[in-house]
Tab-separated table of C-alpha atoms and ligand atoms in Angstrom:
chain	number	residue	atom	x	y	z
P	65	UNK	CA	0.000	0.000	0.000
P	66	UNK	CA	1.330	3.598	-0.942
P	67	UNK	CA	2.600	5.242	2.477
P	68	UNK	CA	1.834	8.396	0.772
P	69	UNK	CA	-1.801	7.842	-0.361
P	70	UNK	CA	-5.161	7.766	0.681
P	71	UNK	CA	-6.666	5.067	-1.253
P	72	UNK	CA	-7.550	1.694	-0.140
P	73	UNK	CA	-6.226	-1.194	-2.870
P	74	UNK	CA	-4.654	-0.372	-6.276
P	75	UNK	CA	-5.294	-3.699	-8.133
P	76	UNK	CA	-5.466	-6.688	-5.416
P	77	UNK	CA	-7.568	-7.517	-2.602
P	78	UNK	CA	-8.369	-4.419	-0.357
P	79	UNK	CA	-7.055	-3.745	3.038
P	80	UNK	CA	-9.573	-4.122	6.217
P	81	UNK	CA	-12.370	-2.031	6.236
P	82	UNK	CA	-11.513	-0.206	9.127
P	83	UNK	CA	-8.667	1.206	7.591
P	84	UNK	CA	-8.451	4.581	8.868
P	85	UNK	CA	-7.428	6.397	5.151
P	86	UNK	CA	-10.781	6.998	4.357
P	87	UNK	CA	-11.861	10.144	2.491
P	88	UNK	CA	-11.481	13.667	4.392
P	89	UNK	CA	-14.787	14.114	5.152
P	90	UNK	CA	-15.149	18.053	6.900
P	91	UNK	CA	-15.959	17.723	10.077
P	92	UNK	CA	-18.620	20.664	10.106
P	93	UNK	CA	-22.432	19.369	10.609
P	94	UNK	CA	-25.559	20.156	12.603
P	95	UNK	CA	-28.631	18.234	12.331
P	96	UNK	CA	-31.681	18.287	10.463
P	97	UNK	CA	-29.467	17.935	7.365
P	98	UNK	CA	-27.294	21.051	7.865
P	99	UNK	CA	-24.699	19.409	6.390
P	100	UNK	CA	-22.006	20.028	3.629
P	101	UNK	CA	-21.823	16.400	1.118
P	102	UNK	CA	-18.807	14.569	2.349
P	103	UNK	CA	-15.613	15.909	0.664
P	104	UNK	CA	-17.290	19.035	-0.625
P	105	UNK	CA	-15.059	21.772	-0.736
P	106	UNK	CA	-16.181	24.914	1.239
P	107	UNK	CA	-16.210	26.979	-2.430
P	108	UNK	CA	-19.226	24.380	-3.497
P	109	UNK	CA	-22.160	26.465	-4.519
P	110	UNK	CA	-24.316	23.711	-4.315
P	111	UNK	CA	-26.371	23.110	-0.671
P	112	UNK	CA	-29.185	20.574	0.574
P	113	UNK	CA	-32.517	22.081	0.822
P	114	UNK	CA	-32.091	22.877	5.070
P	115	UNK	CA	-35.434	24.947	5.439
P	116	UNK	CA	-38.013	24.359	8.620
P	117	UNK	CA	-39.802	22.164	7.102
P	118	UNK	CA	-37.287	19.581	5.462
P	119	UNK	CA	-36.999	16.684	7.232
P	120	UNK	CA	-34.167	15.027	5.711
P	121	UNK	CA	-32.148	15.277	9.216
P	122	UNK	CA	-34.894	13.284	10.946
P	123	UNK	CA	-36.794	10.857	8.731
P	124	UNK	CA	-37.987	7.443	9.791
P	125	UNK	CA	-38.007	4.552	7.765
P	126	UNK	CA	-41.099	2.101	7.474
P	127	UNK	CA	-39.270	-1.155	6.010
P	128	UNK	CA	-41.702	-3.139	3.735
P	129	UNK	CA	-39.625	-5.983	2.525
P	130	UNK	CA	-42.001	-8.559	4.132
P	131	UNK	CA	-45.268	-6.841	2.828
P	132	UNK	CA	-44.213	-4.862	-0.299
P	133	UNK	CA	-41.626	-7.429	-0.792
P	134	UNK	CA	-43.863	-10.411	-1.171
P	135	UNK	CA	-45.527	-8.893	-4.201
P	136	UNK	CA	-42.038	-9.445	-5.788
P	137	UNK	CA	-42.090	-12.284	-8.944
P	138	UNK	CA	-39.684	-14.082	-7.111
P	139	UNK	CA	-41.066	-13.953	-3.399
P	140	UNK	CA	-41.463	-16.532	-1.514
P	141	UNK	CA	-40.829	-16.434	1.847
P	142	UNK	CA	-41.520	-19.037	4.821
P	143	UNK	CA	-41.643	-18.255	8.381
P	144	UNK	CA	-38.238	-19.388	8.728
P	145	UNK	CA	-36.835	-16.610	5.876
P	146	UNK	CA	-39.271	-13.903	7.099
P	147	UNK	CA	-37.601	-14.680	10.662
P	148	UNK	CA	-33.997	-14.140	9.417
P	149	UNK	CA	-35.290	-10.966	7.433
P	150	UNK	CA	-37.251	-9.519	10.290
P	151	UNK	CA	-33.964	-9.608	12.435
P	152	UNK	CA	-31.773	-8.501	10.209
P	153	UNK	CA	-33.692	-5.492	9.260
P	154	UNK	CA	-33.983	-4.819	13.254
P	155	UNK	CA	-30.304	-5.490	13.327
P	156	UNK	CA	-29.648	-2.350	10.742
P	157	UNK	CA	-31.678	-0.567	12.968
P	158	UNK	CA	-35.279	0.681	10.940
P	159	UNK	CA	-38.175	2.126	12.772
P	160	UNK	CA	-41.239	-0.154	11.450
P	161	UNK	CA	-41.599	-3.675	9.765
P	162	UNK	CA	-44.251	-3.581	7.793
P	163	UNK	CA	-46.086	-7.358	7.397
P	164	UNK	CA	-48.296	-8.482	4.375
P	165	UNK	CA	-52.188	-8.782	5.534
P	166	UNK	CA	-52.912	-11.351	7.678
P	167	UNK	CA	-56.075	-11.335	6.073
P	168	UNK	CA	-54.218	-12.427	3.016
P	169	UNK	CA	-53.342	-16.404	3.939
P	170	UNK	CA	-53.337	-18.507	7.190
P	171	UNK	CA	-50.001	-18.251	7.182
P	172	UNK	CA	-49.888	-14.457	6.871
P	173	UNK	CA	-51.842	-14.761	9.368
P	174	UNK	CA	-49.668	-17.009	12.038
P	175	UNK	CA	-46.457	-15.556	10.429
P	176	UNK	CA	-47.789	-11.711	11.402
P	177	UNK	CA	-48.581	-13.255	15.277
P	178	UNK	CA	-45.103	-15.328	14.940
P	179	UNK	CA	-43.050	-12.192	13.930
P	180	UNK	CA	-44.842	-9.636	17.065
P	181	UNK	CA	-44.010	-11.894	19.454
P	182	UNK	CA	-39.979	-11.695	18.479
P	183	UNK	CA	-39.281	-8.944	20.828
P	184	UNK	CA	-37.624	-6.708	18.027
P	185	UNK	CA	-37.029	-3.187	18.577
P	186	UNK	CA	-38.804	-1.918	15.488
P	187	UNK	CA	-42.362	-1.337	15.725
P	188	UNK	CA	-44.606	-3.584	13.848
P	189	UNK	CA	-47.241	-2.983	10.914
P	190	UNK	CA	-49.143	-4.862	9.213
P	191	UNK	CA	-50.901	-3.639	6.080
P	192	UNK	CA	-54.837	-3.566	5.255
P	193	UNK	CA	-57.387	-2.752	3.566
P	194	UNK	CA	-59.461	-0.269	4.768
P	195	UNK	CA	-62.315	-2.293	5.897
P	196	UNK	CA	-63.578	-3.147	9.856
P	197	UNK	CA	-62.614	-6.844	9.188
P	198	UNK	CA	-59.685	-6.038	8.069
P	199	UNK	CA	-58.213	-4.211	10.837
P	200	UNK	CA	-60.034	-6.522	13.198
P	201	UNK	CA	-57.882	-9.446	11.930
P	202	UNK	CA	-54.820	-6.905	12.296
P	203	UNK	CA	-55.408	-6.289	15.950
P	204	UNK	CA	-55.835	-10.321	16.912
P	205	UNK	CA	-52.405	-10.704	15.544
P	206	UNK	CA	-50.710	-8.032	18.085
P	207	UNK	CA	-49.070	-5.606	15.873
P	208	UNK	CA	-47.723	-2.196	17.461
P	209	UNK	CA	-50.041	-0.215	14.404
P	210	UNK	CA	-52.506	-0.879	11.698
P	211	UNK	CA	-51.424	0.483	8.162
P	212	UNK	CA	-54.782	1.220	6.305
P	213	UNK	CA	-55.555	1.994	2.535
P	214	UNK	CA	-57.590	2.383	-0.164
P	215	UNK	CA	-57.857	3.717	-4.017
P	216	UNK	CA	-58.976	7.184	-4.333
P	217	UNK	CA	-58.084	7.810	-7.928
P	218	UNK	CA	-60.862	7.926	-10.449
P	219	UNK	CA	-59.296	4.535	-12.026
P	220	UNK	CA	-59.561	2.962	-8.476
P	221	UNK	CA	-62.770	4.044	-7.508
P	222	UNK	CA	-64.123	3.074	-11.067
P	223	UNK	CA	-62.391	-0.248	-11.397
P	224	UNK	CA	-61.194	-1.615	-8.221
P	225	UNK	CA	-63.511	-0.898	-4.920
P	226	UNK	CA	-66.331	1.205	-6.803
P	227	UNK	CA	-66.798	3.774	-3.572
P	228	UNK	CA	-67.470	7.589	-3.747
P	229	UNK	CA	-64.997	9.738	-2.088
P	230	UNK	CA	-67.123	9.980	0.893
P	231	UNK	CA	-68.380	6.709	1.635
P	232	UNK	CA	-64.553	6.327	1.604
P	233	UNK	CA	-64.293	9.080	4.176
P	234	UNK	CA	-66.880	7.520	6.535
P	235	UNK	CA	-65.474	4.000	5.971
P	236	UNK	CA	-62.145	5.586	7.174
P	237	UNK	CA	-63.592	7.817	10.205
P	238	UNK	CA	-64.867	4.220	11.113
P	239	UNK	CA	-61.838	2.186	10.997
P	240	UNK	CA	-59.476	4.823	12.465
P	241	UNK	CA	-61.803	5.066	15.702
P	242	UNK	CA	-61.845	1.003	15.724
P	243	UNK	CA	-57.867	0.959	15.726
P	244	UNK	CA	-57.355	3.776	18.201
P	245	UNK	CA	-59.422	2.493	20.336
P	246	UNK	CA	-57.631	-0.759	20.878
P	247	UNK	CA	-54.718	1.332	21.780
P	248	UNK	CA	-51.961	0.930	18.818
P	249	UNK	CA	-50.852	3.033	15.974
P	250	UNK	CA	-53.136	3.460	12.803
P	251	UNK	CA	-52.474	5.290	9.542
P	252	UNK	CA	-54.531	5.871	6.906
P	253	UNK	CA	-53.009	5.956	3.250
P	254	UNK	CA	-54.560	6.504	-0.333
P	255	UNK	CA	-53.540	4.596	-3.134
P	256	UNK	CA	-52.353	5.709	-6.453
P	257	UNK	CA	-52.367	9.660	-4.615
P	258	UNK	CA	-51.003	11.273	-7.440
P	259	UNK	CA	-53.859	10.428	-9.765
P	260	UNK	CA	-56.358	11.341	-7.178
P	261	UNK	CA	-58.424	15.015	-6.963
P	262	UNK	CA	-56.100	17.073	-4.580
P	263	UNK	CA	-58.983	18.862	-2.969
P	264	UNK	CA	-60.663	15.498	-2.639
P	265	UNK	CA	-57.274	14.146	-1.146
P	266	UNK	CA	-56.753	17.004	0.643
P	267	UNK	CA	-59.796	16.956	2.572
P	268	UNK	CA	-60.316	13.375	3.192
P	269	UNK	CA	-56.332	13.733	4.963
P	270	UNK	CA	-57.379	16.249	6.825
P	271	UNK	CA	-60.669	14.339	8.245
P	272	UNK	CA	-58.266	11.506	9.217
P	273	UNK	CA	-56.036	13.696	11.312
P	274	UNK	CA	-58.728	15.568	12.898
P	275	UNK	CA	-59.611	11.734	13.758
P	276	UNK	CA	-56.245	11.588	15.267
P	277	UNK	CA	-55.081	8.947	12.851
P	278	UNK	CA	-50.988	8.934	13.575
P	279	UNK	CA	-49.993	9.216	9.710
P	280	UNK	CA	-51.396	9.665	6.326
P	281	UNK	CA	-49.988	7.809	3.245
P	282	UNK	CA	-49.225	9.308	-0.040
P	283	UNK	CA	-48.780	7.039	-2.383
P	284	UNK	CA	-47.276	6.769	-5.782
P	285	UNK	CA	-48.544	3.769	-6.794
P	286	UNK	CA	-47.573	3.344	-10.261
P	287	UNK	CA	-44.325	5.322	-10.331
P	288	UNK	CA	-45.304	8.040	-12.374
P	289	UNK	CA	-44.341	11.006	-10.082
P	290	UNK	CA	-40.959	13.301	-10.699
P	291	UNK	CA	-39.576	14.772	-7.697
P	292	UNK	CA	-40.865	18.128	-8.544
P	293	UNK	CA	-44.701	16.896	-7.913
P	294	UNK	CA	-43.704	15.382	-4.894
P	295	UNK	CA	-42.376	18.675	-3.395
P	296	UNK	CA	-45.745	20.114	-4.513
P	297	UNK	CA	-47.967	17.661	-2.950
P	298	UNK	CA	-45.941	16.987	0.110
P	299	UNK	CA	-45.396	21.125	0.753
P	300	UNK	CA	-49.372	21.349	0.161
P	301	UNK	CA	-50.311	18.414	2.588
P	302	UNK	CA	-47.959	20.023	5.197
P	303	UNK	CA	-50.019	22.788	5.438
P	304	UNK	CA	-53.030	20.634	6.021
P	305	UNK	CA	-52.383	18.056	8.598
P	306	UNK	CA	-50.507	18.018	11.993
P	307	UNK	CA	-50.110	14.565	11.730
P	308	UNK	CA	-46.923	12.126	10.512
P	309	UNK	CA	-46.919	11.970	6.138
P	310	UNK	CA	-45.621	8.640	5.122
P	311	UNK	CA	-44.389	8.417	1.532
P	312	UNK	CA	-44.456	5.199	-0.902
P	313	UNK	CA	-42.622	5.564	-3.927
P	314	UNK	CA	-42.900	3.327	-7.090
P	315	UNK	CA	-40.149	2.541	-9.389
P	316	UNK	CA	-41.289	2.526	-13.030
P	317	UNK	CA	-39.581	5.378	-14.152
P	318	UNK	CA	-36.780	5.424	-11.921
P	319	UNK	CA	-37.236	8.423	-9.545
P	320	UNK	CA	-37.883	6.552	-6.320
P	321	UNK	CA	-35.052	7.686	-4.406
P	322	UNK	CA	-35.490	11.146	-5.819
P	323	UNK	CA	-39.437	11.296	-4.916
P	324	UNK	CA	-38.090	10.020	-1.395
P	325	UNK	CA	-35.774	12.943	-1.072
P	326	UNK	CA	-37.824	15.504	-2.673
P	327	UNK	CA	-40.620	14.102	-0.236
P	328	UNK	CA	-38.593	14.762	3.083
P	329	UNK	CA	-37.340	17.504	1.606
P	330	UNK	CA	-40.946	19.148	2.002
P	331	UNK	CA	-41.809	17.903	5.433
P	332	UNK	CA	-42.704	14.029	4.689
P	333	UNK	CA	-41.755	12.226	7.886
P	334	UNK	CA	-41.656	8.485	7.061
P	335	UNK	CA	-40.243	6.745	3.661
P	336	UNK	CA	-41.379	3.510	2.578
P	337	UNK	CA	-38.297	0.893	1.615
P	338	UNK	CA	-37.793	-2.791	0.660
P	339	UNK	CA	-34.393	-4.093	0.646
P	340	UNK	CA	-33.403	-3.889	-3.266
P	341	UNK	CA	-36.260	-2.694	-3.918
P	342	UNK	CA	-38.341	-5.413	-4.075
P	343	UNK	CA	-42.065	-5.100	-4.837
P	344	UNK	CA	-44.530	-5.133	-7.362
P	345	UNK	CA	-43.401	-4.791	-10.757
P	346	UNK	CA	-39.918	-3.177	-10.700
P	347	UNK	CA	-40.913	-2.534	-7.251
P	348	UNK	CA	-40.182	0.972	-4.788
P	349	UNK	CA	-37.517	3.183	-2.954
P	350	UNK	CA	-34.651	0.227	-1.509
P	351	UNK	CA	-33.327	0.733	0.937
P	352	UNK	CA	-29.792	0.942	0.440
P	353	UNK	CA	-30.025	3.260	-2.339
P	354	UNK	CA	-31.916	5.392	-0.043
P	355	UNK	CA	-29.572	5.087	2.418
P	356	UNK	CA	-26.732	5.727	0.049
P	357	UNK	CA	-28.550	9.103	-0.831
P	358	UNK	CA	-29.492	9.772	2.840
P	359	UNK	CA	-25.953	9.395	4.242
P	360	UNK	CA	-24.913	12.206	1.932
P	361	UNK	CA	-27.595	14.561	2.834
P	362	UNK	CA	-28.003	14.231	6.428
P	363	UNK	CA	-24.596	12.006	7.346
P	364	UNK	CA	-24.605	12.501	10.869
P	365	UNK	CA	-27.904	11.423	11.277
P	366	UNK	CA	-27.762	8.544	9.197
P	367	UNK	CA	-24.331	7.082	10.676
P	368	UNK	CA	-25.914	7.133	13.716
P	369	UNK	CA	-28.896	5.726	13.295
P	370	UNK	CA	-28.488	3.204	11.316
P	371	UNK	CA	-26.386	0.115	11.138
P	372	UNK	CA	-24.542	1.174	7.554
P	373	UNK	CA	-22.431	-1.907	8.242
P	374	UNK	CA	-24.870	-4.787	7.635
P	375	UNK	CA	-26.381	-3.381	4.277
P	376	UNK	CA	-24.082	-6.023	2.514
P	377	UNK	CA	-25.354	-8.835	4.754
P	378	UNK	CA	-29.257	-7.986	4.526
P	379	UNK	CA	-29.151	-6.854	0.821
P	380	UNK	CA	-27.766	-10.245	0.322
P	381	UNK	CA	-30.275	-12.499	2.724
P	382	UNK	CA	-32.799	-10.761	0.561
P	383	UNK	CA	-31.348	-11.502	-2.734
P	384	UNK	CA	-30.876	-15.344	-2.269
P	385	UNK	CA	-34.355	-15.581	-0.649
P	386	UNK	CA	-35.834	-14.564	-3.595
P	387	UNK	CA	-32.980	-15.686	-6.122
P	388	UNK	CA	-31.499	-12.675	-7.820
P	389	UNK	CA	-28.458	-11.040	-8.250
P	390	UNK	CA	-27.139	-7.634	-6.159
P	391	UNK	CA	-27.424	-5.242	-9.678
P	392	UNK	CA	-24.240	-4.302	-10.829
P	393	UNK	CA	-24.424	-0.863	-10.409
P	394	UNK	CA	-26.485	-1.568	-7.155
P	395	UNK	CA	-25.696	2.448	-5.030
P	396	UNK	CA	-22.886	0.664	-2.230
P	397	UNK	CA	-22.731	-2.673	-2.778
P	398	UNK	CA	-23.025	-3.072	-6.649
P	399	UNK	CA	-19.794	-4.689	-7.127
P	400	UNK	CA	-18.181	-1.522	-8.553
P	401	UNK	CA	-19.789	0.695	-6.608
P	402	UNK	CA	-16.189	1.750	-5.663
P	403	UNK	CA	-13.933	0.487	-8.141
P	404	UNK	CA	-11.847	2.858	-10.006
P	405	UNK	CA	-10.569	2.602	-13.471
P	406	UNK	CA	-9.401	5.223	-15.502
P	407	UNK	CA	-5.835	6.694	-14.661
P	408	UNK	CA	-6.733	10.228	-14.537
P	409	UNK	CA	-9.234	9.283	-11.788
P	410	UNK	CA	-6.905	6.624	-10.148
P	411	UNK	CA	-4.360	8.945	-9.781
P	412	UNK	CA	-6.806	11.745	-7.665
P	413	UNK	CA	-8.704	8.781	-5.740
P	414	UNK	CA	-4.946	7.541	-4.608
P	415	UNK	CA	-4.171	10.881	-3.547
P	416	UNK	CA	-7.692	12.299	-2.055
P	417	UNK	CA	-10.506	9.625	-2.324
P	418	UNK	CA	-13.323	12.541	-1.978
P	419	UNK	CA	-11.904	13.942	-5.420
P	420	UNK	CA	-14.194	11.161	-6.971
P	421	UNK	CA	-16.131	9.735	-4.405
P	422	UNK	CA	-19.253	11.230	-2.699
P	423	UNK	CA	-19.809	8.117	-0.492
P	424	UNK	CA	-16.874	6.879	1.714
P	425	UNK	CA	-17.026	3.175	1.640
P	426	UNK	CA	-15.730	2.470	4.684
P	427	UNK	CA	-19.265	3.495	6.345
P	428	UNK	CA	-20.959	0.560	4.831
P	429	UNK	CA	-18.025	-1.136	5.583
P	430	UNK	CA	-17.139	-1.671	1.982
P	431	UNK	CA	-13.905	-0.797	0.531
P	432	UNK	CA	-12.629	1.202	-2.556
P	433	UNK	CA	-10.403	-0.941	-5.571
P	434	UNK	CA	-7.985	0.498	-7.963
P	435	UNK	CA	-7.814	-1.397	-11.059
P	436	UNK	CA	-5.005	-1.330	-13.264
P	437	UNK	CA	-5.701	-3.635	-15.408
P	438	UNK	CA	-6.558	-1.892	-18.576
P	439	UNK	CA	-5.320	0.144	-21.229
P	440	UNK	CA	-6.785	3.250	-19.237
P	441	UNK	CA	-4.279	2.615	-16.814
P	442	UNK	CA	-2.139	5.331	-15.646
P	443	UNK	CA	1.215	4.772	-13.843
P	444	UNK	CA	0.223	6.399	-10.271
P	445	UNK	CA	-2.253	3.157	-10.263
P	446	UNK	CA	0.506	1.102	-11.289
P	447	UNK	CA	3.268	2.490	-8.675
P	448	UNK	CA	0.505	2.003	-5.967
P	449	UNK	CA	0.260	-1.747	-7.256
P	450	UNK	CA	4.253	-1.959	-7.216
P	451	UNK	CA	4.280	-0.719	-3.890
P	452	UNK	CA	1.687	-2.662	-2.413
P	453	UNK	CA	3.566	-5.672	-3.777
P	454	UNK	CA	6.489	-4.854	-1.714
P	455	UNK	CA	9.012	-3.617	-4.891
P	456	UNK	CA	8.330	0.261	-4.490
P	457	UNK	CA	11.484	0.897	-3.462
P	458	UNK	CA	13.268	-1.114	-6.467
P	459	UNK	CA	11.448	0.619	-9.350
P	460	UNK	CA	12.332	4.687	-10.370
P	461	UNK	CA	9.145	6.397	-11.540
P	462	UNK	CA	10.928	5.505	-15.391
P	463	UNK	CA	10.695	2.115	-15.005
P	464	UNK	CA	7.222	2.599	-13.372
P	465	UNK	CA	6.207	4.257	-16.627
P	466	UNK	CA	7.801	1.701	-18.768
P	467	UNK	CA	6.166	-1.504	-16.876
P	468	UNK	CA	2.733	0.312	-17.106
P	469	UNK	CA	3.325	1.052	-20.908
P	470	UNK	CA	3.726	-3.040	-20.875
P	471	UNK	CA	0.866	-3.467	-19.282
P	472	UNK	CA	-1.013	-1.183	-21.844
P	473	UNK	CA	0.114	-3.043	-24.754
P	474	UNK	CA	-1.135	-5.952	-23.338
P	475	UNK	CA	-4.415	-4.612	-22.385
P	476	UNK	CA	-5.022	-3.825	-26.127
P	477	UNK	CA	-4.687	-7.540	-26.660
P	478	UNK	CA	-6.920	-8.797	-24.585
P	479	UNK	CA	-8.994	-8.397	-21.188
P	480	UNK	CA	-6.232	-8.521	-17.964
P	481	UNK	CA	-6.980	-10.165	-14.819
P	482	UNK	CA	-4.272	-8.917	-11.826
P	483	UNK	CA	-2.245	-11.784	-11.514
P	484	UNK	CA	-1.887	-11.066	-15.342
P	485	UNK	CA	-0.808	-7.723	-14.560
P	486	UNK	CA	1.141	-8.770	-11.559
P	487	UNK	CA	2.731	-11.266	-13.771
P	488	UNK	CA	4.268	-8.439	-15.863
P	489	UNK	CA	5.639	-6.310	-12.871
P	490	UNK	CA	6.858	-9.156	-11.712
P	491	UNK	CA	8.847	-10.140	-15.016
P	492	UNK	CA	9.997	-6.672	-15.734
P	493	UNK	CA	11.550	-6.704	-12.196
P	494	UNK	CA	13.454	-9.811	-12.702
P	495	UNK	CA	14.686	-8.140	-15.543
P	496	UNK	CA	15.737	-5.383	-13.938
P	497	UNK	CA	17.876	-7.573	-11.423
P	498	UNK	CA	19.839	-8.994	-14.710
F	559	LIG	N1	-48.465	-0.904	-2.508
F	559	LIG	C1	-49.450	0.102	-2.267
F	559	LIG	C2	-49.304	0.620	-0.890
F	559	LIG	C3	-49.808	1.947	-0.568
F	559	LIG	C4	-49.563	2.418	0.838
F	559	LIG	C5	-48.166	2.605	1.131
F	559	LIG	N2	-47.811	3.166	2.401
F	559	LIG	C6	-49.319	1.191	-3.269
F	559	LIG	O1	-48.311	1.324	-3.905
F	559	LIG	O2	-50.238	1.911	-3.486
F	560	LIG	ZN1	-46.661	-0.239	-3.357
């Protein structure tokens, strides 16, 4: 490893992850998201949205692996698997685990009672339709809160339950009361909420919370939302209720993590995640991508909250339960999420990681990698490589240049693996000693 450096590995296996030559994160921060991104220089124009309101600094998250998550293709879980998940996710340290309807099966049924009866930390939830049998069925099964919804688009209305906006309302009123007065949490969401009439929306929220319902839902149920109408929504129902504004973001055109931000970013309190993602369709927000996004905004909140270290572990319990791969470019712990190639960049991540990293890796207790096996090496990877193979003091920064123009020429032949490039260091050394 270069004595003089910052970075973790050029070319081989990576040091420990508690290395301590991490990126030089500035050490100023308050909370609530008052917080430069890590490595920004002081000259940075560019700031978080830190207004009253945001809530970026303080957000909880409602983990829906094991409700969300079982509308996945793949998902299949037993008691056994939604065990393992349920502990893991209390292990990393989220608020509420949110449990498919026990209404749904007799064993979402037992599993719900099974998984309350853990003693975890996190609160939790199971999620129902918004119906008096419903939420009966929730209570038996001892959750800490009852997670209510129903359709209020036109679409929903028309083609799914078939109820006016306020037979909806009095339904709600009804079930709310019910839930609160057996003593647990209840919130009260709408489906597909940005197809819905705002003033209808707007006022049916605001009958909940004068209910003293603990959270309203928005939901963006089929992903079609851009950050920009979440602001707009969020900002309005702000104004409206007192109570907690839980956010549900779909994937299908990719701005989940963005609707998340932009919702906390306008006074939304709780996000809803799965691990990866996983959910119906393409699924919604995951929760490591969040996190990854989170941990930038609002860092010292997030470190401290949450147990960055095990996203690697959970991400992949998830992923063989329901038999995919991590993505490749997966934010964190896609397996390049920190890999550095070109020579230009190799040569500023060796010196000062933050020069092209936003995320230090080392608080997800991941570590950074160097490669230099390509023809877009440059020779600051390669003397990195040299010196973490124990010869830096045998080569001048010449023969460091000629070794990596060896390795070029071979890179323009075909794909290198390291001990390919180690193979020529090592040869052009023993030349050297002849
Ligand atoms: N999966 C449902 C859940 C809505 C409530 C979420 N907190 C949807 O996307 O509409
Ligand atoms: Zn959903």
């Amino acid at each position: 490893m270069c004595g003089t450096c910052n970075g973790d590995a050029a070319g081989a296996a990576p040091p420990a992850a508690n290395s301590t030559t991490g990126n030089a994160a500035p050490s100023a921060s308050t909370s609530n998201g008052v917080h430069p991104a890590q490595g920004k220089p002081a000259s940075s124009p560019y700031q978080f949205v830190q207004d009253y309101i945001s809530n970026v600094g303080r957000f909880k998250i409602i983990e829906s692996t094991l409700r969300e998550g079982e509308q996945f293709a793949n998902a299949f879980f037993d008691l056994e698997t939604k065990i393992k998940i349920a502990k893991a996710l209390d292990n990393f340290g989220v608020d509420y685990i949110e449990l498919t309807s026990p209404v749904a099966s007799q064993a979402s049924y037992d599993d719900c009672k099974a998984i309350c009866q853990l003693g975890l930390k996190a609160k939790i939830l199971t999620h129902v339709r918004c119906n008096m049998e419903d939420a009966r069925k929730a209570v038996e099964c001892g959750v800490d809160g009852v997670d209510l919804v129903i359709g209020t688009s036109s679409f929903l209305r028309e083609y799914s339950h078939g109820k006016s906006m306020d037979m909806i309302k009095s339904i709600a009123l009804e079930v709310i009361a019910y839930v609160k007065s057996k003593g647990i949490e209840v919130r009260f969401s709408s489906e597909d909420s940005f197809r819905s009439n705002l003033v209808d929306i707007l006022h049916l929220y605001q009958a909940c919370d004068k209910a003293g319902v603990d959270r309203v839902g928005v939901a963006d149920t089929v992903g079609g939302a851009t950050p920009r109408m979440v602001y707009d929504l969020i900002r309005t129902l702000r104004c409206c209720v007192g109570c907690d504004i839980e956010t549900h973001f779909h994937d299908d055109t990719g701005c989940a993590v963005a609707n998340a931000h932009s919702a906390l970013e306008a006074g939304a309190t709780h996000v809803d995640t799965s691990v990866l993602g996983i959910g119906e369709r393409n699924g919604i927000t995951p929760l490591g991508a969040l996190m990854a996004r989170m941990v930038v905004t609002a860092p010292d909140y997030v470190k401290s909250k949450y147990n960055l270290k095990a996203l690697k572990s959970l991400e992949t319990l998830v992923a063989d339960a329901v038999q995919v791969n991590i993505p490749f470019n997966n934010p964190v712990t896609g397996f390049c999420a920190f890999t550095h190639k070109a020579g230009i960049h190799a040569k500023a991540i060796l010196a000062n990681p933050s020069t092209y990293e936003i995320i230090d890796p080392h608080d997800f207790g991941m570590t950074r990698y160097v490669s230099i096996n390509s023809r877009i090496t440059g020779w600051n990877a390669v003397k990195a490589r040299i010196e973490q193979l124990g010869l830096g003091s045998e080569f001048s920064d010449d023969q460091v240049k000629e070794v990596t123009a060896k390795i070029k020429q071979m890179a323009d032949i075909r794909p290198l693996a390291i001990d390919d490039t180690d193979s020529i260091i090592r040869s052009y050394h023993l030349d050297l000693q002849i």
